[in-house]
PDB file of C-alpha atoms in Angstrom:
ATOM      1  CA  UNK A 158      94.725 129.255 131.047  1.00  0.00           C
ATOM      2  CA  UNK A 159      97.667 127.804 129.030  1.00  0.00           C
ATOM      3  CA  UNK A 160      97.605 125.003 131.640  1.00  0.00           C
ATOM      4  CA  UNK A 161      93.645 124.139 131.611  1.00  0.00           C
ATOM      5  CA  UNK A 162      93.912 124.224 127.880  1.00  0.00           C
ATOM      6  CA  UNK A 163      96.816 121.351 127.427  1.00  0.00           C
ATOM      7  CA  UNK A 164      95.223 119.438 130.129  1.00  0.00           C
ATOM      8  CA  UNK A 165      91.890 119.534 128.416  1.00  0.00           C
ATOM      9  CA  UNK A 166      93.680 119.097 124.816  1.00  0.00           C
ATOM     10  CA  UNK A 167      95.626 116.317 125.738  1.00  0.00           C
ATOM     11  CA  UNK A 168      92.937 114.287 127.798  1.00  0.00           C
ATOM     12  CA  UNK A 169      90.775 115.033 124.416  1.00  0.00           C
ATOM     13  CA  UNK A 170      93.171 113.615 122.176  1.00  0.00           C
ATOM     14  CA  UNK A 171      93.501 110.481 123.845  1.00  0.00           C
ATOM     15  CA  UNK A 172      89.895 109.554 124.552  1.00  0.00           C
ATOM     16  CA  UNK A 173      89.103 110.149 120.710  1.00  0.00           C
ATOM     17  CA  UNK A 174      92.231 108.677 119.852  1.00  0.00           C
ATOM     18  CA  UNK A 175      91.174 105.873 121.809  1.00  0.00           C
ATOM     19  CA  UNK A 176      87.752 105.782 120.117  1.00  0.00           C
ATOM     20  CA  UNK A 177      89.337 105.405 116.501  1.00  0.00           C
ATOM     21  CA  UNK A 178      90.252 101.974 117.561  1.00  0.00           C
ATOM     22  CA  UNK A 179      87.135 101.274 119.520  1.00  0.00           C
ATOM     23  CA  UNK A 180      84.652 101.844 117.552  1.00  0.00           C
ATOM     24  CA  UNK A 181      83.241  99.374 115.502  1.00  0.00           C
ATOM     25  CA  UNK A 182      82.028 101.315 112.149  1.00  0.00           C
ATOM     26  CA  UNK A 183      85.150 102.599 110.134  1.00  0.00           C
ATOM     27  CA  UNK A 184      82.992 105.608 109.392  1.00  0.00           C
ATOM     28  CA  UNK A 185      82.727 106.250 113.038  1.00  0.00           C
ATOM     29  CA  UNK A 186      87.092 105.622 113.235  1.00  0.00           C
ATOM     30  CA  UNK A 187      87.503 107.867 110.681  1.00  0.00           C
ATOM     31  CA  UNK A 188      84.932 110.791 112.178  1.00  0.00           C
ATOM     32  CA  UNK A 189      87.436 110.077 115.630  1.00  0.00           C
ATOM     33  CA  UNK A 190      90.474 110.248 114.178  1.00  0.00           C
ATOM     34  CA  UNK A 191      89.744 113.963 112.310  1.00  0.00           C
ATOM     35  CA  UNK A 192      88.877 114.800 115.970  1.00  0.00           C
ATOM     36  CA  UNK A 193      92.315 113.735 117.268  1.00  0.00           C
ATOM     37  CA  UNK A 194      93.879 115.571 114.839  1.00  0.00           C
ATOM     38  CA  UNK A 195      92.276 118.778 115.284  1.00  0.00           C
ATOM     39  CA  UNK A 196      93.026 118.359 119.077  1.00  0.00           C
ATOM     40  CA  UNK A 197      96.671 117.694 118.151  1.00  0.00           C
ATOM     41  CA  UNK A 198      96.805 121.247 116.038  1.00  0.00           C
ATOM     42  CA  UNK A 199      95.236 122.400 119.705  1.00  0.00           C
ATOM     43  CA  UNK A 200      98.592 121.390 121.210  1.00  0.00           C
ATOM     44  CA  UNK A 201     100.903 122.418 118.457  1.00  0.00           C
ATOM     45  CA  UNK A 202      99.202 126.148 118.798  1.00  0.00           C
ATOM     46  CA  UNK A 203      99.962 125.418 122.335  1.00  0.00           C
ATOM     47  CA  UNK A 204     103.785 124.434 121.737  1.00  0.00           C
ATOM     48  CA  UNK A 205     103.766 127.902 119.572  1.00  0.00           C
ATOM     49  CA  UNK A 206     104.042 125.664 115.945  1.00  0.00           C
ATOM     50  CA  UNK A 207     100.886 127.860 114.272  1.00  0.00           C
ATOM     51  CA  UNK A 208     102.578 127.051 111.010  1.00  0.00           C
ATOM     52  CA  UNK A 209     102.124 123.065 111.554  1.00  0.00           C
ATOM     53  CA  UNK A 210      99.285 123.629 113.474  1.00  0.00           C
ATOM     54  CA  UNK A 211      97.406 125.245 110.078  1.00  0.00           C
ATOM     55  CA  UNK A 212      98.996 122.597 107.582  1.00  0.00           C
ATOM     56  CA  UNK A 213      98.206 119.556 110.223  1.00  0.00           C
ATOM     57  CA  UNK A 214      94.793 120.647 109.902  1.00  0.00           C
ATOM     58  CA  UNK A 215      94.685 121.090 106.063  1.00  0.00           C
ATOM     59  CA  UNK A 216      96.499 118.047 105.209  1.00  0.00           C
ATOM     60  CA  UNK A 217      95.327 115.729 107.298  1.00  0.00           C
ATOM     61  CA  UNK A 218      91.800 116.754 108.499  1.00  0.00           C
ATOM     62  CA  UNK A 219      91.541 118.018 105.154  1.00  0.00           C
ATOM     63  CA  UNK A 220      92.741 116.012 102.421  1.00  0.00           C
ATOM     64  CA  UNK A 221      93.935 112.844 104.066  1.00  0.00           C
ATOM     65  CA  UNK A 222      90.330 112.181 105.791  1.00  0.00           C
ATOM     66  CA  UNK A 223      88.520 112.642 102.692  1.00  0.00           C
ATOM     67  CA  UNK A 224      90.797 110.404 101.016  1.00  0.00           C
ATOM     68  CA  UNK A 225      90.035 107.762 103.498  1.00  0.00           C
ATOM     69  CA  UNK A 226      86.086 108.095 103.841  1.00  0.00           C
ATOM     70  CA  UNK A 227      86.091 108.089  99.818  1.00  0.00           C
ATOM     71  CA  UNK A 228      87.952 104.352 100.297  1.00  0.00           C
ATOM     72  CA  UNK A 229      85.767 103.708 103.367  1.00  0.00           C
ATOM     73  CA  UNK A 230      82.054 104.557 101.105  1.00  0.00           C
ATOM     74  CA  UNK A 231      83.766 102.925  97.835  1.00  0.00           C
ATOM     75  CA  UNK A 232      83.829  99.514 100.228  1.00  0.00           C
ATOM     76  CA  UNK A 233      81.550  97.715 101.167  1.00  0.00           C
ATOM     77  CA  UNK A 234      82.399  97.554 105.184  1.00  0.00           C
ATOM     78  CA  UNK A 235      79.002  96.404 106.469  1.00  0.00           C
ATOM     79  CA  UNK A 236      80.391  93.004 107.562  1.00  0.00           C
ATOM     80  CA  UNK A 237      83.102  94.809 109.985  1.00  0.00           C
ATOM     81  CA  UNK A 238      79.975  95.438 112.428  1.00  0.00           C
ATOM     82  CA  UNK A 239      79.178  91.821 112.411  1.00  0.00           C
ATOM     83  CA  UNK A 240      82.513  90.316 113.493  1.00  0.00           C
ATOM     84  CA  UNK A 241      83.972  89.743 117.067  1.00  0.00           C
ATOM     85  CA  UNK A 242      87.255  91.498 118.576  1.00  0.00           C
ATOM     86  CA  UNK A 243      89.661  88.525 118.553  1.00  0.00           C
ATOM     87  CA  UNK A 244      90.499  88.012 122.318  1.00  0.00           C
ATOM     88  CA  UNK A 245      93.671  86.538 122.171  1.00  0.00           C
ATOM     89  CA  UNK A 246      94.839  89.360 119.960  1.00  0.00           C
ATOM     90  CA  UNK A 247      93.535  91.744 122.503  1.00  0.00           C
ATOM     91  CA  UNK A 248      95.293  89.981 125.708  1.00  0.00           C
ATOM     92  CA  UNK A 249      98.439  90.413 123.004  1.00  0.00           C
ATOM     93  CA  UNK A 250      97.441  93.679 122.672  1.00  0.00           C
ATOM     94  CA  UNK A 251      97.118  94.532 125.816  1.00  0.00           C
ATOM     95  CA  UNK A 252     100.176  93.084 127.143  1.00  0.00           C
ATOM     96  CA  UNK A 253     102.065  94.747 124.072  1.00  0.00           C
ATOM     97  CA  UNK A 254     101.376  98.190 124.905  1.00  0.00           C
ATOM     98  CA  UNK A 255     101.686  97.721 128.660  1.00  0.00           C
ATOM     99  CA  UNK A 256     104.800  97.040 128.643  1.00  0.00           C
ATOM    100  CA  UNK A 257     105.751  99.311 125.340  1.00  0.00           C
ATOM    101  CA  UNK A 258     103.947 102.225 127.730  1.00  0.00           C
ATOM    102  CA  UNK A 259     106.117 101.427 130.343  1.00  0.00           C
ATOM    103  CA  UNK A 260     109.035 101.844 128.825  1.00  0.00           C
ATOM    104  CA  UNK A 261     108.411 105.015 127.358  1.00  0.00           C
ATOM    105  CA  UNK A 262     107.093 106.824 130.262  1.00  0.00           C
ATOM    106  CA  UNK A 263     109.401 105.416 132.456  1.00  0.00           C
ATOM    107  CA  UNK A 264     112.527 106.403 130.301  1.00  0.00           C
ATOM    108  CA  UNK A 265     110.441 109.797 130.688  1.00  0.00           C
ATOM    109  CA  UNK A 266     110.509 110.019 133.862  1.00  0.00           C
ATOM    110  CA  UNK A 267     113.805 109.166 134.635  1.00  0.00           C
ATOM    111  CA  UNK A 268     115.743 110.464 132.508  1.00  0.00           C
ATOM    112  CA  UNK A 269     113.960 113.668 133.055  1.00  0.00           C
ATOM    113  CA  UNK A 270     114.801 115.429 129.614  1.00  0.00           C
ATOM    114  CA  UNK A 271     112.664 118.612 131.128  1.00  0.00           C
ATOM    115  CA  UNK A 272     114.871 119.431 133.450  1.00  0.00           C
ATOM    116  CA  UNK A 273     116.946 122.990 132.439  1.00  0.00           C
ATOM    117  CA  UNK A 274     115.367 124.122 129.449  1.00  0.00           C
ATOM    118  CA  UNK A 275     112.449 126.386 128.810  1.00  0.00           C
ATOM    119  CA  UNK A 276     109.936 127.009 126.463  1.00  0.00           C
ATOM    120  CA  UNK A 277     111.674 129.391 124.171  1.00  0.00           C
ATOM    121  CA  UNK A 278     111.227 129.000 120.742  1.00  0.00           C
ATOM    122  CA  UNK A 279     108.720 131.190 118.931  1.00  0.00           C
ATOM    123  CA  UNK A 280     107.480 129.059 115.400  1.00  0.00           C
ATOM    124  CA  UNK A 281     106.696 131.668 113.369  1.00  0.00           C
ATOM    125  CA  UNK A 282     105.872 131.181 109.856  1.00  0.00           C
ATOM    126  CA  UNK A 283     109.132 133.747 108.567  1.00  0.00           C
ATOM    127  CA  UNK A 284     111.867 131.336 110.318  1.00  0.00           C
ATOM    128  CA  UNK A 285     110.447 128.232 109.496  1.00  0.00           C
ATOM    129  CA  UNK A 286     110.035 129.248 105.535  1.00  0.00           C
ATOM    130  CA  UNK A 287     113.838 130.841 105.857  1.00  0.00           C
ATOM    131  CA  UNK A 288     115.220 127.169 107.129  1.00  0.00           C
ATOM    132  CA  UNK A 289     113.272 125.349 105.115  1.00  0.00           C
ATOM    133  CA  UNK A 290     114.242 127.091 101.807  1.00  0.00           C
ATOM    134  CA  UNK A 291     118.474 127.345 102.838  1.00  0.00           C
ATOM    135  CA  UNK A 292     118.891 124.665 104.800  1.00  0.00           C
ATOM    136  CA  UNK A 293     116.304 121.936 103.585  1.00  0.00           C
ATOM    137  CA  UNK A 294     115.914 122.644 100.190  1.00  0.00           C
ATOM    138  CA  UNK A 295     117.482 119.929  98.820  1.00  0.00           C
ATOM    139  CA  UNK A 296     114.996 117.456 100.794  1.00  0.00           C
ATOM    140  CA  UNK A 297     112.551 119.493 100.103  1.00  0.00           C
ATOM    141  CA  UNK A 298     112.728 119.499  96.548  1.00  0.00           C
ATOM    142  CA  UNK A 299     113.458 115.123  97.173  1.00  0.00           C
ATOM    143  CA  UNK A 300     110.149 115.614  98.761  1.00  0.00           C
ATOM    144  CA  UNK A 301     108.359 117.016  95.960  1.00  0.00           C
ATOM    145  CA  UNK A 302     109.492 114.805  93.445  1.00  0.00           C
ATOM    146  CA  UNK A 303     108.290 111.771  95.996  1.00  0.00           C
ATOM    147  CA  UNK A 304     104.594 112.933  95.897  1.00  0.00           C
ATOM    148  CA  UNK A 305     104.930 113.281  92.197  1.00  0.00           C
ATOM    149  CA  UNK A 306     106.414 109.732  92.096  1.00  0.00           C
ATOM    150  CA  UNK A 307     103.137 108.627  94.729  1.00  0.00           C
ATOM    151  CA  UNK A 308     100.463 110.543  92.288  1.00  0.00           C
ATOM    152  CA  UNK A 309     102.075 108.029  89.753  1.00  0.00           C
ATOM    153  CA  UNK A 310     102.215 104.786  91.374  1.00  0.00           C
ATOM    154  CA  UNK A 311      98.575 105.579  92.576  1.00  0.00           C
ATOM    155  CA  UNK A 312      97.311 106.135  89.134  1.00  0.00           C
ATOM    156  CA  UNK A 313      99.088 103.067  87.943  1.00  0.00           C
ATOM    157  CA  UNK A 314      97.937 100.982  90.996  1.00  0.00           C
ATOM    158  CA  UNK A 315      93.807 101.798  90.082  1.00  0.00           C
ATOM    159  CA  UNK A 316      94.010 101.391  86.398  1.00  0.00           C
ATOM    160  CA  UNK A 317      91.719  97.986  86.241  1.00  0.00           C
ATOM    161  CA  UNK A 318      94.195  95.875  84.358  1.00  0.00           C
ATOM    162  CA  UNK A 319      98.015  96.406  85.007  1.00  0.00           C
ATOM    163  CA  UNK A 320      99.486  95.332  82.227  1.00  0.00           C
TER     164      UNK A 320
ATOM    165  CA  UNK B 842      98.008 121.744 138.234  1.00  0.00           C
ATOM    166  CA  UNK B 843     101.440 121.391 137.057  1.00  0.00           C
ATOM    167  CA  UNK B 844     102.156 123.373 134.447  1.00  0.00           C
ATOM    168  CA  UNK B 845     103.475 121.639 131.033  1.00  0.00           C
ATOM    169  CA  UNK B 846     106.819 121.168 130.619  1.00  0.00           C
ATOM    170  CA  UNK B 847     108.405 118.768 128.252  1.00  0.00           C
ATOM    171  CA  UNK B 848     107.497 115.537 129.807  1.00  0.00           C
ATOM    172  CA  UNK B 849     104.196 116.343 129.422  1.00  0.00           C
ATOM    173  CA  UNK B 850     104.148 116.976 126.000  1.00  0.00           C
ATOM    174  CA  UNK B 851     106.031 113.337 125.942  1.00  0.00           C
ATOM    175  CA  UNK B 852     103.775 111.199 128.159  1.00  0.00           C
ATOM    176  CA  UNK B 853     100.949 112.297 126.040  1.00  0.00           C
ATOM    177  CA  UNK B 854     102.515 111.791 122.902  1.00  0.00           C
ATOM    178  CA  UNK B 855     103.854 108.068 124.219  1.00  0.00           C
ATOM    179  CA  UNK B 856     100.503 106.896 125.351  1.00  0.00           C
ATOM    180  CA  UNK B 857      99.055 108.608 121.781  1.00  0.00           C
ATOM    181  CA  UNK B 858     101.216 105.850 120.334  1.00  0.00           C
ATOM    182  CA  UNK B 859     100.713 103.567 122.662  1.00  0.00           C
ATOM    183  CA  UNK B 860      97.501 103.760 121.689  1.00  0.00           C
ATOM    184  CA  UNK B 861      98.550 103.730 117.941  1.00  0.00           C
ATOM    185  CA  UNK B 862      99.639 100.794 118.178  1.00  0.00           C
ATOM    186  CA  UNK B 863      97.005  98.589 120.109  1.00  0.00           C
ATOM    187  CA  UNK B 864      94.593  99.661 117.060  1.00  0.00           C
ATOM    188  CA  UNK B 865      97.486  97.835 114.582  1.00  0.00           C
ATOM    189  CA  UNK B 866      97.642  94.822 116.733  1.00  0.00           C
ATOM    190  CA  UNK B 867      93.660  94.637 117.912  1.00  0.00           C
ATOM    191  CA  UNK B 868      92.223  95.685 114.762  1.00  0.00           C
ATOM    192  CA  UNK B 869      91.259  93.417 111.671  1.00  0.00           C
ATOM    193  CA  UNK B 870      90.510  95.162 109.544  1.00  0.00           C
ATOM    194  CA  UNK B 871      93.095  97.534 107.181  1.00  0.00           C
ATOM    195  CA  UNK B 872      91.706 100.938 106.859  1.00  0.00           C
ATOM    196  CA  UNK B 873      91.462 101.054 110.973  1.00  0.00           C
ATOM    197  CA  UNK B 874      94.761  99.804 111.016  1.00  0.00           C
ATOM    198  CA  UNK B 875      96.265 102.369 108.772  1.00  0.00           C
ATOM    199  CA  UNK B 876      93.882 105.099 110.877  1.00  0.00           C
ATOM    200  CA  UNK B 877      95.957 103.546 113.654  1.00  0.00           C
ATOM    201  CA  UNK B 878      99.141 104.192 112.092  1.00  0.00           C
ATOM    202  CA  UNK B 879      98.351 107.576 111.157  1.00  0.00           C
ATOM    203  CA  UNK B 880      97.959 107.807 115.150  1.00  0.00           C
ATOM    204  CA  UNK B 881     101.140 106.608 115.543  1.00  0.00           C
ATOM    205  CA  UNK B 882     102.453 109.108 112.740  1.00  0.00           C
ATOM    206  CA  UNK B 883     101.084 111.729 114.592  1.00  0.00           C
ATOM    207  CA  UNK B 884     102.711 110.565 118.338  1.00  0.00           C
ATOM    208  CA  UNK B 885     106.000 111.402 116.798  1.00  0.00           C
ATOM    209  CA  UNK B 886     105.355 114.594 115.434  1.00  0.00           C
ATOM    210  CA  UNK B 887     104.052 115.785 118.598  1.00  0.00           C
ATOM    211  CA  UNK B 888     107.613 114.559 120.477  1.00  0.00           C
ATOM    212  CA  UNK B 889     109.323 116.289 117.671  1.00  0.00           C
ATOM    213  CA  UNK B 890     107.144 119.881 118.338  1.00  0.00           C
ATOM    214  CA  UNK B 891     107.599 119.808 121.552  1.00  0.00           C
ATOM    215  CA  UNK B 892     111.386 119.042 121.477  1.00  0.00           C
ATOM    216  CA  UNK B 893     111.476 121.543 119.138  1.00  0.00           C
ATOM    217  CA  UNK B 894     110.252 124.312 121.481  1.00  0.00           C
ATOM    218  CA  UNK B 895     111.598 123.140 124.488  1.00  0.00           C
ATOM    219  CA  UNK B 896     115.093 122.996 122.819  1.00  0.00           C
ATOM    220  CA  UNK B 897     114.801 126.338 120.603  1.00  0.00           C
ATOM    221  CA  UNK B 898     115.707 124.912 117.871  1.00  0.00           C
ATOM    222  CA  UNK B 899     113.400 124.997 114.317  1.00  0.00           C
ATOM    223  CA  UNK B 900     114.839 121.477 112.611  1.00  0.00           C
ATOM    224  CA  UNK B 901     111.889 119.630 114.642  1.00  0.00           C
ATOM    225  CA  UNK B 902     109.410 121.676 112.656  1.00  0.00           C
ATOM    226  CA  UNK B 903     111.262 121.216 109.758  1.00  0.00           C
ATOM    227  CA  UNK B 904     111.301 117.113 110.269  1.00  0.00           C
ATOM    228  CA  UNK B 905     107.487 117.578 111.636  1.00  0.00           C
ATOM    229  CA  UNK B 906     106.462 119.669 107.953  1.00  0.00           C
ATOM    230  CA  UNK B 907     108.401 116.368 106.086  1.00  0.00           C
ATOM    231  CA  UNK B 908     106.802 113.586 107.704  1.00  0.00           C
ATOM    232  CA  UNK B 909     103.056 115.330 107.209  1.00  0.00           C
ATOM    233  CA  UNK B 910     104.178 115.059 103.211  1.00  0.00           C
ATOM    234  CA  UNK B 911     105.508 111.576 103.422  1.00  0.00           C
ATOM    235  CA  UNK B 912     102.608 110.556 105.197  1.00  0.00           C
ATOM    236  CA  UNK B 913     100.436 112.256 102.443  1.00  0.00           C
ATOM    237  CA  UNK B 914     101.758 110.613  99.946  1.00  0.00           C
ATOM    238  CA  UNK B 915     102.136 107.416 102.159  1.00  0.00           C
ATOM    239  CA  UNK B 916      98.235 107.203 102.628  1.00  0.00           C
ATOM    240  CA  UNK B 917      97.750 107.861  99.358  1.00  0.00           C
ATOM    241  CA  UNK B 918      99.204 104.704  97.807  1.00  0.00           C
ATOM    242  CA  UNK B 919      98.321 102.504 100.435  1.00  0.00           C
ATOM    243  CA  UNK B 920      95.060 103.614  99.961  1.00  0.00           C
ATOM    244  CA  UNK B 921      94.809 102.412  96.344  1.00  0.00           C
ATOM    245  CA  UNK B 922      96.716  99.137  97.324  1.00  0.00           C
ATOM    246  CA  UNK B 923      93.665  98.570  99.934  1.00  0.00           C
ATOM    247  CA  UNK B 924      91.186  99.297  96.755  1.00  0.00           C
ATOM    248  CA  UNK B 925      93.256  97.148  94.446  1.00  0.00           C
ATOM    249  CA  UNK B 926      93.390  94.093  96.858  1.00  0.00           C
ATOM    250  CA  UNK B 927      89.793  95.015  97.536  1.00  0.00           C
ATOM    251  CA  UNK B 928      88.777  94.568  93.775  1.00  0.00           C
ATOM    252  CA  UNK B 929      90.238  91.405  93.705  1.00  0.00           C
ATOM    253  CA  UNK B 930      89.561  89.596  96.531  1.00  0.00           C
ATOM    254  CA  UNK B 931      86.356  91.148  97.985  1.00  0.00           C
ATOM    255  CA  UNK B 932      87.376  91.799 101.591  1.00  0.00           C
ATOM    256  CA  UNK B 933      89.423  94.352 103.731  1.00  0.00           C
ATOM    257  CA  UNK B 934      90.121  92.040 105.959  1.00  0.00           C
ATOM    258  CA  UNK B 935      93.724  90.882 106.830  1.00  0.00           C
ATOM    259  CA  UNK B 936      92.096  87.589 108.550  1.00  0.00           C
ATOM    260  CA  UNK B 937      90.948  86.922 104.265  1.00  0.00           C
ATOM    261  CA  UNK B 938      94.390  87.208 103.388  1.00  0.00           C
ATOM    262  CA  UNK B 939      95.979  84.243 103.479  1.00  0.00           C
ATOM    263  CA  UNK B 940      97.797  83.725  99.859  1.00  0.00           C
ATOM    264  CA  UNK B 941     101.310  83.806 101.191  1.00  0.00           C
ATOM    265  CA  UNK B 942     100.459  81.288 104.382  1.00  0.00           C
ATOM    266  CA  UNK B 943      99.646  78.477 102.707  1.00  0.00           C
TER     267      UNK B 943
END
């Protein structure tokens, strides 16, 4: 069952990750790329992270989606269905992630990092909230203070006139 | 079927950025671009789960929750740079940009 299910989640994730960059409406990307993310929580439920699995879903299919479609409607992006895919950029492309792709999977494979361990640890909520507050509380109050200083710079950045 | 172990987990989340990145370098215009990165964003944080099972060991998680903030906040104010630069020059387009070649 557990196998089936990462199988299915994984092939999912790739063919909609896929179509994010295929498609040619951003409206259509954007639709895609909330599916890839809900099929990523699918893997992180199956890699026992239920914790990240619930915030990947709230934070980024939630809020950072809508964020994006509000940018995408507040454009005007009807002239991005009326241009061509630039070919050399594609045979760049294409060559670029080739060879980037074989790298990765074949440091994968060889150095087989698999090998000896086992799928052990349990992500409960409890553990992760314990670290996070002893451990990682300074970064996590650096963190806070960072999306404070974004909300900011965001408000400053759409004011009409800067000065 | 074999069933997943670690390198799984990895392949998948090497071709995710694989994939990630052929949006950044095929793709014109800027919001697909930064969907693209946010596919690359997401690559790494599945390594970093699945390392962090595999391994026992919560700090992946941890790194995982703090890269989901930064890349909140991250979207947030590129977002408004793509609305600014939008406002003034009427295109999303990085093929429009051209101030600093010339």
């Amino acid at each position: 069952m557990e196998t089936a299910l990462f199988y299915i989640f994984a092939l999912l994730t790739l063919a909609s990750g896929l179509l994010v960059i295929l498609s040619r409406n951003p409206i259509t990307s954007a639709m895609f790329l909330v599916i890839t993310i809900a099929f990523l929580a699918g893997l992180f439920v199956l890699l026992h992270a239920f914790f990240l699995a619930a915030v990947q879903i709230l934070v980024y299919a939630g809020a950072v989606m809508v964020l994006f479609l509000f940018v995408i409607m507040l454009l005007d992006l009807r002239a991005e269905e009326r241009r061509r895919f630039n070919a050399f950029g594609i045979a760049a492309g294409m060559i670029g992630i080739v060879s980037l792709g074989y790298v990765l999977v074949s440091t994968i494979v060889k150095t087989r990092p698999g090998v000896g361990v086992t799928a052990t640890l349990e992500g409960a909520t409890v553990p992760l909230g314990k670290v996070l507050f002893t451990n990682y509380l300074l970064p996590f109050e650096i963190v806070s203070v960072l999306l404070l200083v974004a909300m900011v710079g965001v408000i400053l950045l759409s004011k009409r006139d800067l000065r | 079927m074999m069933h997943p172990g670690l390198e799984h987990y990895l392949i998948v989340s090497a071709a995710l950025f694989s994939v990630g990145l052929l949006g950044v370098i095929v793709r014109r215009n800027l919001l697909v671009m930064y969907m693209s990165l946010e596919l690359m964003l997401n690559a790494a944080n599945l390594a970093l789960v699945s390392f962090s099972r595999f391994n026992n060991d919560l700090d992946g998680q941890i790194m995982v929750f703090f890269i989901i903030t930064v890349a909140a906040a991250e979207v947030a104010v590129g977002l408004a740079l793509i609305v600014a630069l939008y406002r003034k020059k009427q295109t999303a387009h990085v093929e429009d940009l051209t101030t600093l070649r010339y």
